[in-house]
Short mmCIF file of N, CA, C and O in Angstrom, two decimals:
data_model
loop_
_atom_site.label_atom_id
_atom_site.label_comp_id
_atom_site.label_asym_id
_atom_site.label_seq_id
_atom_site.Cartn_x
_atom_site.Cartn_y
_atom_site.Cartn_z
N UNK A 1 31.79 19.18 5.78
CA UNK A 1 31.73 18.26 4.69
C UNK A 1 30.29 17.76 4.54
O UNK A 1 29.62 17.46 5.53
N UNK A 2 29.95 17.70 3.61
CA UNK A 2 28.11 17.01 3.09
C UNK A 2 29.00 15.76 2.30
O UNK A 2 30.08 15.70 1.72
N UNK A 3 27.88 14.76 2.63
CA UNK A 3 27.92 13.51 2.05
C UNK A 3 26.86 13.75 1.33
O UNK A 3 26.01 14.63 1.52
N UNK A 4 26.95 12.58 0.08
CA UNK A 4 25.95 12.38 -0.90
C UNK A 4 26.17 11.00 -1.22
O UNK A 4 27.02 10.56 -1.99
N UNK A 5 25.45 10.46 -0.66
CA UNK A 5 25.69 9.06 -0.36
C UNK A 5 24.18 8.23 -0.56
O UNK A 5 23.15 8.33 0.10
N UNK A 6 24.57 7.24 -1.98
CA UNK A 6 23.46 6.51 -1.93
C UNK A 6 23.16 5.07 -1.37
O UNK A 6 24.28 4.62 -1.16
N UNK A 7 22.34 4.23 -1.06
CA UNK A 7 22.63 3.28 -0.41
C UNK A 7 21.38 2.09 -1.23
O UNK A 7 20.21 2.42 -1.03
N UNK A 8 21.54 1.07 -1.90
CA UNK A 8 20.71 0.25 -2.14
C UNK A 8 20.34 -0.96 -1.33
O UNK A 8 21.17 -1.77 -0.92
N UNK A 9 18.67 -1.06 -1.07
CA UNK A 9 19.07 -2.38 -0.59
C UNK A 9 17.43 -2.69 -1.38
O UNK A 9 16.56 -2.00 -1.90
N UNK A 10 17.67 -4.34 -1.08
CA UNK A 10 17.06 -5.00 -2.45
C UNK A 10 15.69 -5.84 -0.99
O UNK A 10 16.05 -6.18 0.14
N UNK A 11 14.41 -5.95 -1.44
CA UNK A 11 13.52 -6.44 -0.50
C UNK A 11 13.32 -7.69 -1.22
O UNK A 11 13.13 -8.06 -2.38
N UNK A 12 13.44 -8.16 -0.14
CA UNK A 12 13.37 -10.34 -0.35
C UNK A 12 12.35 -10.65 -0.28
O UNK A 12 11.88 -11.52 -1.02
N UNK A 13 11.43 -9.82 1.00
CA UNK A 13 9.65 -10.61 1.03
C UNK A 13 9.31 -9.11 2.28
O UNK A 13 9.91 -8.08 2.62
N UNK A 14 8.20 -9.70 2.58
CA UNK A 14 7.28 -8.52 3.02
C UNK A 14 6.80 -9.63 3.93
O UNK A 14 6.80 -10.80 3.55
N UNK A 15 6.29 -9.16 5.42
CA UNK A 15 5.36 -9.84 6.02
C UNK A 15 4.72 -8.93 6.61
O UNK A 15 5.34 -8.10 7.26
N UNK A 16 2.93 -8.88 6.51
CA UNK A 16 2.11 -8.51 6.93
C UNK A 16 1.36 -9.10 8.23
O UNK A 16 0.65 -10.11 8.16
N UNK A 17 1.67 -8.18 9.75
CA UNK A 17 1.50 -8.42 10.72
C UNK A 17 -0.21 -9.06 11.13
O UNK A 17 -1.09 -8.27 10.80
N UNK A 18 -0.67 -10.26 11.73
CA UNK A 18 -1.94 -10.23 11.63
C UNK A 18 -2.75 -10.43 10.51
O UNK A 18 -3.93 -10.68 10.75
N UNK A 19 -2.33 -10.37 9.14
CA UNK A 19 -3.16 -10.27 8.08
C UNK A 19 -4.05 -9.60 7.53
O UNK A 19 -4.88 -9.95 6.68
N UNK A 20 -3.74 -7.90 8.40
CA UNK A 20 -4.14 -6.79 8.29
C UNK A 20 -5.56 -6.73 9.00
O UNK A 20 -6.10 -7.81 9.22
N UNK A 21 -6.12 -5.75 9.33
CA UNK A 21 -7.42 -5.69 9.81
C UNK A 21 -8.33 -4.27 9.41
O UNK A 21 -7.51 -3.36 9.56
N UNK A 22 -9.27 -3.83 9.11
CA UNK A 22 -9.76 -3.32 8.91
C UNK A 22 -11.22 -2.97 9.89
O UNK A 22 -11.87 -3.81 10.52
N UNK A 23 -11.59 -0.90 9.77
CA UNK A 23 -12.69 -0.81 10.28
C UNK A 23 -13.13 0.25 9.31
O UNK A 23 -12.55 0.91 8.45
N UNK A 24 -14.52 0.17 9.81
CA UNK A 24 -15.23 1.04 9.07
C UNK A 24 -16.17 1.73 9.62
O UNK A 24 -16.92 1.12 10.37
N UNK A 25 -16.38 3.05 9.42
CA UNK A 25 -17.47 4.40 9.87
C UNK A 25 -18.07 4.60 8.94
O UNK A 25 -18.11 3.87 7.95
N UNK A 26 -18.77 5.89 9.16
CA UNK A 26 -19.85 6.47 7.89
C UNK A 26 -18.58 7.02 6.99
O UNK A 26 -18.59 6.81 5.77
N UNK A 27 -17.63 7.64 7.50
CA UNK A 27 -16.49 8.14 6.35
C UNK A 27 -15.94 7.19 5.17
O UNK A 27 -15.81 7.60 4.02
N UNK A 28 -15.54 5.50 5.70
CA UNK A 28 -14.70 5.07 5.17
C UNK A 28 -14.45 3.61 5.48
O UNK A 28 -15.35 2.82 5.77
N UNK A 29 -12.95 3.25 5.38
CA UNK A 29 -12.64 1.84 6.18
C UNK A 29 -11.27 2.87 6.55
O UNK A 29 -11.15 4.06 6.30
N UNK A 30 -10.39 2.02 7.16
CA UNK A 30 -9.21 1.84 7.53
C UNK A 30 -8.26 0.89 8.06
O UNK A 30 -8.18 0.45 9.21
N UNK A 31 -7.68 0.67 7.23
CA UNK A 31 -6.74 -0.78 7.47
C UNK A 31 -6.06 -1.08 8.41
O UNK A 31 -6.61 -0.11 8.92
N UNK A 32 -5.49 -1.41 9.07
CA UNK A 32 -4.40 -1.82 10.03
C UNK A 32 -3.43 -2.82 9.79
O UNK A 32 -3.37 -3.98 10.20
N UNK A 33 -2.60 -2.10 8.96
CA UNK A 33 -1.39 -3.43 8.97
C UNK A 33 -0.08 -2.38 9.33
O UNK A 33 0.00 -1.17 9.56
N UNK A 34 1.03 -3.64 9.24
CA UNK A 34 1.94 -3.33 9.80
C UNK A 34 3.07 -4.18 8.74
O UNK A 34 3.40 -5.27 9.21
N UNK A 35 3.57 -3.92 7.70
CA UNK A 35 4.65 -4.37 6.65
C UNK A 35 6.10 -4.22 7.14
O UNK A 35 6.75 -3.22 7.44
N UNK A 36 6.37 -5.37 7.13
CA UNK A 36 7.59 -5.31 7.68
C UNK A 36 9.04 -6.41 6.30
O UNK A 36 8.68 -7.37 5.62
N UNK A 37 10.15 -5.97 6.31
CA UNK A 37 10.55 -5.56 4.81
C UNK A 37 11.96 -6.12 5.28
O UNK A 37 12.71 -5.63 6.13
N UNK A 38 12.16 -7.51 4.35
CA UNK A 38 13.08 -8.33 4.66
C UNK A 38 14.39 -8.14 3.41
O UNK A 38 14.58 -7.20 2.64
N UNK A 39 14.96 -9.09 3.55
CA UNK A 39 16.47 -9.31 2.50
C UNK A 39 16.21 -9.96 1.76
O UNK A 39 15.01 -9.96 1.48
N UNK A 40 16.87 -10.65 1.20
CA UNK A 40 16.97 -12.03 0.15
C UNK A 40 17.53 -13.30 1.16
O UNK A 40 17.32 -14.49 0.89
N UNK A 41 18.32 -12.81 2.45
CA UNK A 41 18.96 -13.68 3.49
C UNK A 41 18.00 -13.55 4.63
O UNK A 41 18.38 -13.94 5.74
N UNK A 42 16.34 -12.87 4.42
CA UNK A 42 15.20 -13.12 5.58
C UNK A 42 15.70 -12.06 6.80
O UNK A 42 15.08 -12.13 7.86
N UNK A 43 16.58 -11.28 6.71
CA UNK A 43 17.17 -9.99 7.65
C UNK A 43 16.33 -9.08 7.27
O UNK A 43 15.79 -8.95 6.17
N UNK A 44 16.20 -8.20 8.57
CA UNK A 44 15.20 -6.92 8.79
C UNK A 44 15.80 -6.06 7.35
O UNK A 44 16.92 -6.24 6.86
N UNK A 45 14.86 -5.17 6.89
CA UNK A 45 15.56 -3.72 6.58
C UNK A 45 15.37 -2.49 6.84
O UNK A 45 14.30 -2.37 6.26
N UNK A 46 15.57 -1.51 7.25
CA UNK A 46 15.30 -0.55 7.81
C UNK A 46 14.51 0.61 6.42
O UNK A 46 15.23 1.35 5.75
N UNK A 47 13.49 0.56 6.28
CA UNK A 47 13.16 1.22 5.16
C UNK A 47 11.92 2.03 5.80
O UNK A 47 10.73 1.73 5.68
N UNK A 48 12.52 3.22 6.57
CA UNK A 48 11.09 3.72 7.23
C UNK A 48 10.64 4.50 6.66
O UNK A 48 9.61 4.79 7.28
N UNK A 49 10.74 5.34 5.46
CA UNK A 49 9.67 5.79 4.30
C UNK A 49 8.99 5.10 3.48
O UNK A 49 8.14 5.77 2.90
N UNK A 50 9.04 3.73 3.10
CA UNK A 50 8.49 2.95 2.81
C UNK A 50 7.29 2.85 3.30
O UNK A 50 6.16 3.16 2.91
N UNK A 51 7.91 2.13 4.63
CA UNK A 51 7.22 1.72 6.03
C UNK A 51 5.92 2.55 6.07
O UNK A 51 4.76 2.16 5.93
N UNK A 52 6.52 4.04 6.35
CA UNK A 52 5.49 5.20 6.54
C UNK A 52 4.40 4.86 5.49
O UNK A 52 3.27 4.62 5.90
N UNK A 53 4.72 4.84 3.98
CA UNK A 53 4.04 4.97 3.29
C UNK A 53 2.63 4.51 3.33
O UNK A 53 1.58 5.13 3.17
N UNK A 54 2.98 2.74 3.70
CA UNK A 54 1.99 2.19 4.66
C UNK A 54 1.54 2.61 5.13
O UNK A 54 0.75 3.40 4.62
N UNK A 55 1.62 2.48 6.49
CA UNK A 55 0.66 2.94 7.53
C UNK A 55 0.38 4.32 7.88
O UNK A 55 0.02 4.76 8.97
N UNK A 56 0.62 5.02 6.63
CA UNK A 56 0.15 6.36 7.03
C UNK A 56 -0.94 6.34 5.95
O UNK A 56 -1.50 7.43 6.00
N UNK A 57 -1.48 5.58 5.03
CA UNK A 57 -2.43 5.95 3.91
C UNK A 57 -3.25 4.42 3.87
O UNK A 57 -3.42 3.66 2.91
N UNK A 58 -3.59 4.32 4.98
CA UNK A 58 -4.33 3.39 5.40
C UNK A 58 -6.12 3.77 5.51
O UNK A 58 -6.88 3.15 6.25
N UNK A 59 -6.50 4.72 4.76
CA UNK A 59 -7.64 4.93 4.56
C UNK A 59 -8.28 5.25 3.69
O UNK A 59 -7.90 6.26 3.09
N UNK A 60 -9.47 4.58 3.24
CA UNK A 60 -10.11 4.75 2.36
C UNK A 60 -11.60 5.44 2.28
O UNK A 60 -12.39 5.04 3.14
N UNK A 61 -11.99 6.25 1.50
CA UNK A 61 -13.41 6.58 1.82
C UNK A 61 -14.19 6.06 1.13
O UNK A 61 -13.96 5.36 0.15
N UNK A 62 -15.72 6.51 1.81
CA UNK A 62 -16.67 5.24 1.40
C UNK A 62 -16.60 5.87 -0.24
O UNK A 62 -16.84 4.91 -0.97
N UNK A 63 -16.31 7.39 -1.26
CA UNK A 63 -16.78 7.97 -2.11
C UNK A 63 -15.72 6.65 -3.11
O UNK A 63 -16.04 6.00 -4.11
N UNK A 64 -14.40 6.64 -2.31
CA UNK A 64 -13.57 6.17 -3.13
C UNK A 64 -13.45 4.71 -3.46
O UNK A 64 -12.75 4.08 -4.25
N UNK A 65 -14.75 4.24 -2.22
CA UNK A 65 -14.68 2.77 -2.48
C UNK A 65 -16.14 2.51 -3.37
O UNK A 65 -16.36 1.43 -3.91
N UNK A 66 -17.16 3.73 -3.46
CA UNK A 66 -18.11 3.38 -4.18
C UNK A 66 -17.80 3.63 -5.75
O UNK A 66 -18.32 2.85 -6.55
N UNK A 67 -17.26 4.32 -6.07
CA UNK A 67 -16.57 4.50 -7.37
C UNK A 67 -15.69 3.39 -7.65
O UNK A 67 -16.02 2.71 -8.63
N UNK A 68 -14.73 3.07 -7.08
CA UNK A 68 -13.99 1.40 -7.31
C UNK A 68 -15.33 0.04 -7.37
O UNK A 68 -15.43 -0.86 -8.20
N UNK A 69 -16.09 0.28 -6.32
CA UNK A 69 -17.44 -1.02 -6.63
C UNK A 69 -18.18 -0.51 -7.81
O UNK A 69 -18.83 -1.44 -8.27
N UNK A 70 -18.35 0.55 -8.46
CA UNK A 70 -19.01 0.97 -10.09
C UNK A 70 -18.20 0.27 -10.85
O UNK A 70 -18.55 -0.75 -11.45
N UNK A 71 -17.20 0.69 -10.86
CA UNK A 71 -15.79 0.02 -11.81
C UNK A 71 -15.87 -0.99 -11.97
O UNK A 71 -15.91 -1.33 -13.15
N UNK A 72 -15.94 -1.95 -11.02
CA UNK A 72 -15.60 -3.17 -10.85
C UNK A 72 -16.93 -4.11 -10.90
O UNK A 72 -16.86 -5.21 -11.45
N UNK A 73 -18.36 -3.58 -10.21
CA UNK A 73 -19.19 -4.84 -10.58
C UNK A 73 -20.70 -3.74 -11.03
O UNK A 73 -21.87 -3.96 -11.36
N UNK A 74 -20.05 -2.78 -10.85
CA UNK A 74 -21.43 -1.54 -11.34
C UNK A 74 -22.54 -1.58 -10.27
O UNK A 74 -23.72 -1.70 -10.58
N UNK A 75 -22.08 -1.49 -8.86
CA UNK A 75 -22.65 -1.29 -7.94
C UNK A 75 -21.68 -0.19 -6.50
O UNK A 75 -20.47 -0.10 -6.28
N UNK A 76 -22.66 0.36 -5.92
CA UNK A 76 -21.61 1.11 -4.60
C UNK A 76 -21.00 -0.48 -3.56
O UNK A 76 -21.39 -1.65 -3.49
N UNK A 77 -20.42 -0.05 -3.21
CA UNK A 77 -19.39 -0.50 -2.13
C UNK A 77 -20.70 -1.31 -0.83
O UNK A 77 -20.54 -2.47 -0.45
N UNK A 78 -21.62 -0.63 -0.45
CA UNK A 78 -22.33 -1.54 0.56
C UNK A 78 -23.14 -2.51 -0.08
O UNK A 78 -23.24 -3.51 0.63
N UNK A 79 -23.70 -2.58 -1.05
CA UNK A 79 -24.08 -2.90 -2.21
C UNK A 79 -23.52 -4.57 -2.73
O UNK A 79 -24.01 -5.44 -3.44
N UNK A 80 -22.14 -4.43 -1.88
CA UNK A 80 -21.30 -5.64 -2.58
C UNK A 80 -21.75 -6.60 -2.22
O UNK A 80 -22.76 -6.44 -1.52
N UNK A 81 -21.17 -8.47 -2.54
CA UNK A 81 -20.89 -9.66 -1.46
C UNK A 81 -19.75 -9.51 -0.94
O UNK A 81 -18.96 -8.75 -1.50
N UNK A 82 -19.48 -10.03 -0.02
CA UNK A 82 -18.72 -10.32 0.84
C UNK A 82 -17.05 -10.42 -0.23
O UNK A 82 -16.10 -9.63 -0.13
N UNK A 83 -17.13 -11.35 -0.96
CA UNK A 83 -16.12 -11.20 -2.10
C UNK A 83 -15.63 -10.36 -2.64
O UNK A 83 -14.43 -10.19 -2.83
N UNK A 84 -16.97 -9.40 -3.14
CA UNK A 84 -16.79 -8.20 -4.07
C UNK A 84 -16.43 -7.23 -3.43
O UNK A 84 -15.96 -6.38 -4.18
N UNK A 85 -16.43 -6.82 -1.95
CA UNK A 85 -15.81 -5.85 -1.53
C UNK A 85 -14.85 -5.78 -1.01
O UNK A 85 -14.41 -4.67 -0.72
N UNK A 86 -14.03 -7.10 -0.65
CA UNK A 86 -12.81 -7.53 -0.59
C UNK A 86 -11.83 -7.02 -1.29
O UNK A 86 -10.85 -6.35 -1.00
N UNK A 87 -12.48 -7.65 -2.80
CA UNK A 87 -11.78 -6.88 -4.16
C UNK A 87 -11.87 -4.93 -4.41
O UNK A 87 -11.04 -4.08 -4.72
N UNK A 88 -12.82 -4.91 -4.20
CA UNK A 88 -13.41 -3.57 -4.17
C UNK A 88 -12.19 -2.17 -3.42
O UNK A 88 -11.75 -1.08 -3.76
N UNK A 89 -12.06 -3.39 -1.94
CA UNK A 89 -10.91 -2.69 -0.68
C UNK A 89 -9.73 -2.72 -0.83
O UNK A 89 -8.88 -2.14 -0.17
N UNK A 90 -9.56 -3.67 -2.06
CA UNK A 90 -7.48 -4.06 -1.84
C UNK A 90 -7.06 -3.29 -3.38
O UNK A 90 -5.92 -2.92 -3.66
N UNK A 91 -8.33 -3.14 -4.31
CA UNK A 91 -8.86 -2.40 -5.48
C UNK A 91 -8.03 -0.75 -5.41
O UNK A 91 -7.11 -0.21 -6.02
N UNK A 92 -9.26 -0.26 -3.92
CA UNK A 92 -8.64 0.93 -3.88
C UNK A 92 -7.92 1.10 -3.09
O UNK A 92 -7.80 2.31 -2.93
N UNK A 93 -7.32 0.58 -2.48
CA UNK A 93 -6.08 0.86 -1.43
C UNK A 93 -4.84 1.20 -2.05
O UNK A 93 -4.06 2.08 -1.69
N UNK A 94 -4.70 0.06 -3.48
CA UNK A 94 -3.34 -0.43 -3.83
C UNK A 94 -3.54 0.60 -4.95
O UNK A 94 -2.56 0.97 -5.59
N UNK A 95 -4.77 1.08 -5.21
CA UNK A 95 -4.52 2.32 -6.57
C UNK A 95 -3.55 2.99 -5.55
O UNK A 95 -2.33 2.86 -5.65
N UNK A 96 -4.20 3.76 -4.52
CA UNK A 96 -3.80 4.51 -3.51
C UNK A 96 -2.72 4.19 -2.99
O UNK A 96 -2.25 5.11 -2.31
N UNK A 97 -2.09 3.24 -3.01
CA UNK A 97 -0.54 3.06 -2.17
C UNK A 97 0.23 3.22 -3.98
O UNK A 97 1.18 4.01 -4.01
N UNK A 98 -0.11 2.60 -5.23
CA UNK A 98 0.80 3.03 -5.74
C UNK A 98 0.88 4.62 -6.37
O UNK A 98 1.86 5.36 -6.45
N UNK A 99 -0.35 4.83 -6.72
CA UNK A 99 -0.17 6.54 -6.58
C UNK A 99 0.85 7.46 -5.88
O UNK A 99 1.55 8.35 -6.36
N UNK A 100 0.76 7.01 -4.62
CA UNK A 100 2.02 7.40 -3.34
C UNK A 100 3.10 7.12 -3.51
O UNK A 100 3.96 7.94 -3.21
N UNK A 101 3.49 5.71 -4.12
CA UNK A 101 4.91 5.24 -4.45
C UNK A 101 4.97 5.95 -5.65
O UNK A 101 6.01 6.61 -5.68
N UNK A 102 4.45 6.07 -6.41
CA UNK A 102 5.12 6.33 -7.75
C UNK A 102 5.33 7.99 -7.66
O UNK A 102 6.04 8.65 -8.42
N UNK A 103 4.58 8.50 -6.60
CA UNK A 103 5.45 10.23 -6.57
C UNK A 103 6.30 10.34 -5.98
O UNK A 103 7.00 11.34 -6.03
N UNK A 104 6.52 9.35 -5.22
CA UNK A 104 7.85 9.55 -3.98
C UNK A 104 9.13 9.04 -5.49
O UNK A 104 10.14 9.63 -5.86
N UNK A 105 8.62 8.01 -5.90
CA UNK A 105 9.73 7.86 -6.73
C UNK A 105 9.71 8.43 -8.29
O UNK A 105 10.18 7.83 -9.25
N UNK A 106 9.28 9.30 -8.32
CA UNK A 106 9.17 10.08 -9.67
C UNK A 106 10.44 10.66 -10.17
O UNK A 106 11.37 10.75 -9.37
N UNK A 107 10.58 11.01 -11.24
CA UNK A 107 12.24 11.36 -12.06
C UNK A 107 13.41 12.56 -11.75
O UNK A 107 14.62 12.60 -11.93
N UNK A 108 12.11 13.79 -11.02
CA UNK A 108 12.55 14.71 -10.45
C UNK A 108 13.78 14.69 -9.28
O UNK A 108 13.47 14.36 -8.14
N UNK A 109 14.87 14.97 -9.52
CA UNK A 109 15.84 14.52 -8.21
C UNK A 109 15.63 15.38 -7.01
O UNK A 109 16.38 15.14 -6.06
N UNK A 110 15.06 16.01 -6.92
CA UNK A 110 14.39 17.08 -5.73
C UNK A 110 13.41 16.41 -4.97
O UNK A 110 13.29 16.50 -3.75
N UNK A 111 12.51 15.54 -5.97
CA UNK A 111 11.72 14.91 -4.93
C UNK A 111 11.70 13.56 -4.87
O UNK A 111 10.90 12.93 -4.18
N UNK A 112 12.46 13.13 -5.50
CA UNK A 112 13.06 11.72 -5.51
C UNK A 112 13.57 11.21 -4.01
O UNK A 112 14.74 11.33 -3.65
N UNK A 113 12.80 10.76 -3.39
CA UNK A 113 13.31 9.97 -1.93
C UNK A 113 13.43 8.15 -2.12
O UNK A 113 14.28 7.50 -1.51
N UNK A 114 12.77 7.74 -2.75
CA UNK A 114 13.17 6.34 -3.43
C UNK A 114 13.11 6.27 -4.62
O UNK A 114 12.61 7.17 -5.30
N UNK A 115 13.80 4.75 -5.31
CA UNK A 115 13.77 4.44 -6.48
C UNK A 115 12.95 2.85 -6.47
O UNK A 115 13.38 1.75 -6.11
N UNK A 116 11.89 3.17 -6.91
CA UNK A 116 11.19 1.87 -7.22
C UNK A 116 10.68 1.85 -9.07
O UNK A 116 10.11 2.86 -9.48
N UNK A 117 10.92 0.71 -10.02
CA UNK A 117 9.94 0.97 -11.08
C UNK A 117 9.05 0.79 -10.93
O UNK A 117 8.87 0.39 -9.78
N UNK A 118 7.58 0.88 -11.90
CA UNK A 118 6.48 0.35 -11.92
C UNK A 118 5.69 -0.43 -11.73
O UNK A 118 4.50 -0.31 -11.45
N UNK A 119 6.72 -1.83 -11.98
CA UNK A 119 6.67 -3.45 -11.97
C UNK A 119 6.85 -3.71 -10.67
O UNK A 119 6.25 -4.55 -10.01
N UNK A 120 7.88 -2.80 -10.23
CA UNK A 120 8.12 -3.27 -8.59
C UNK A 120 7.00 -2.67 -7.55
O UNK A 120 6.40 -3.36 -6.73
N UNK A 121 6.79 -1.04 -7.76
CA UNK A 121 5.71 -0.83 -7.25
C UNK A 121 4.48 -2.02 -7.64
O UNK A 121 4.26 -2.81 -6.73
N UNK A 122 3.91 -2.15 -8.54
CA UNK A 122 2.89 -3.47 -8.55
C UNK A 122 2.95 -4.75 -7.83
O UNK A 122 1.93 -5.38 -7.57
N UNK A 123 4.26 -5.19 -7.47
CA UNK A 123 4.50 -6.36 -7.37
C UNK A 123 4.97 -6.18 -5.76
O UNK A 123 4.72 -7.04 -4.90
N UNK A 124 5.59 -5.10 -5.53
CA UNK A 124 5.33 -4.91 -4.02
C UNK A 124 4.20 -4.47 -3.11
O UNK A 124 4.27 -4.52 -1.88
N UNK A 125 2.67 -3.83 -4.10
CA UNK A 125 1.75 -3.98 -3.01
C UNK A 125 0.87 -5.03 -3.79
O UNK A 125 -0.28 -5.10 -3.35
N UNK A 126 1.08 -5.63 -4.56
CA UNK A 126 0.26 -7.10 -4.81
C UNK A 126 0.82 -7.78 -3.68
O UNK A 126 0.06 -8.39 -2.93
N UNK A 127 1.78 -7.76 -3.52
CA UNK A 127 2.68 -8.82 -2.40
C UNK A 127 1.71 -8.66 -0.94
O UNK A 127 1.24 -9.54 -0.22
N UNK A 128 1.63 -7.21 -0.84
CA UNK A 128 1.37 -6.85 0.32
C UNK A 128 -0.38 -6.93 0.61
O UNK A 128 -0.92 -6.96 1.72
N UNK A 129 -0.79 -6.95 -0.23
CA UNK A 129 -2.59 -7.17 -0.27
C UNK A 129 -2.46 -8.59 -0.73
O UNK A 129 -3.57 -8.68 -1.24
N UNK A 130 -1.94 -9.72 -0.93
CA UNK A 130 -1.83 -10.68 -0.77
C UNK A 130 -2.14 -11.47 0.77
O UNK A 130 -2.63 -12.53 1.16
N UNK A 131 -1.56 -10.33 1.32
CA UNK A 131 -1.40 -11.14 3.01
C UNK A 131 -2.49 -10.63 3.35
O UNK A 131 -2.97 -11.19 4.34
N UNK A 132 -3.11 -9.77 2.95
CA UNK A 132 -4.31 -8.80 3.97
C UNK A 132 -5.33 -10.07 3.70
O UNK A 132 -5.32 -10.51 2.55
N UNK A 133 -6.04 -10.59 4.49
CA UNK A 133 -7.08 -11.32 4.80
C UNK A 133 -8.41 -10.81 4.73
O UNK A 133 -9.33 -11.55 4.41
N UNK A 134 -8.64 -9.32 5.06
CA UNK A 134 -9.62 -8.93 5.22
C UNK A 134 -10.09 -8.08 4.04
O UNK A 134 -11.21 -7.56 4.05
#
C-alpha cells in the first residue's frame, strides 16, 4: 500500500538561536544561525526541509555582496559603513533564501516539497533576518 498523505502545519514564530553570527574570508561571509519553527500554541515543529533550507545556504560571496552594495548605495560591499553592510548582508541572503523557497515551492507537483506563497516566503525570512543581529 503507498500513502499519499498531506500534512499542514501552520508556523506561529521563528526563533533565531544567538542572533545569528557571521564570518568572513576572501570568498565571502557565512552566517550561522540556527531557526527554529514554532505553532500558534509556542510548540516545536518538525519542519526539517525548511530547517535545511537555512542552514544549508548560509553563504554569501563577496561577488554577490558587491553587486547587492552597487544596488543599494553604489558602492562594493568593503566599501560600506557599518550600517550599510548590515543591509547589504540580510539584502543578499534573503534574495538567496527566497530564491530557494520559492523553487522548492514552485507549481510543478514533481518538485513541489512545500507549499509556501510569496507573502509568506517574504514574511518568513523578514521574520528571520529580523533576529540576525549581525
Amino acid at each position: 500500500m503507498s500513502l499519499n498523505i498531506t500534512v499542514t502545519q501552520t508556523i506561529g514564530s521563528v526563533e533565531v538561536s544567538s542572533g545569528g553570527s557571521i564570518s568572513k574570508d576572501s570568498t565571502g561571509i557565512t552566517w550561522t544561525i540556527n531557526p527554529r519553527f514554532f505553532n500558534a500554541g509556542g510548540l516545536p515543529l518538525f519542519c526539517p526541509l525548511l530547517r535545511n533550507i537555512f542552514e544549508q545556504n548560509q553563504f554569501v560571496s563577496i561577488s554577490d555582496l558587491n553587486t547587492q552594495g552597487q544596488s543599494l548605495y553604489s558602492k562594493n560591499y568593503d566599501d560600506c559603513t557599518i550600517v550599510e553592510a548590515k543591509a547589504v548582508r540580510h539584502a543578499a541572503l534573503g534574495n538567496q533564501w527566497k530564491t530557494i523557497l520559492k523553487a522548492e515551492s514552485n507549481d510543478s507537483p514533481n518538485a513541489k516539497r512545500i507549499e509556501l506563497s510569496d507573502s509568506d516566503i517574504d514574511s518568513l525570512v523578514a521574520e528571520i533576518l529580523s533576529q540576525c543581529t549581525c
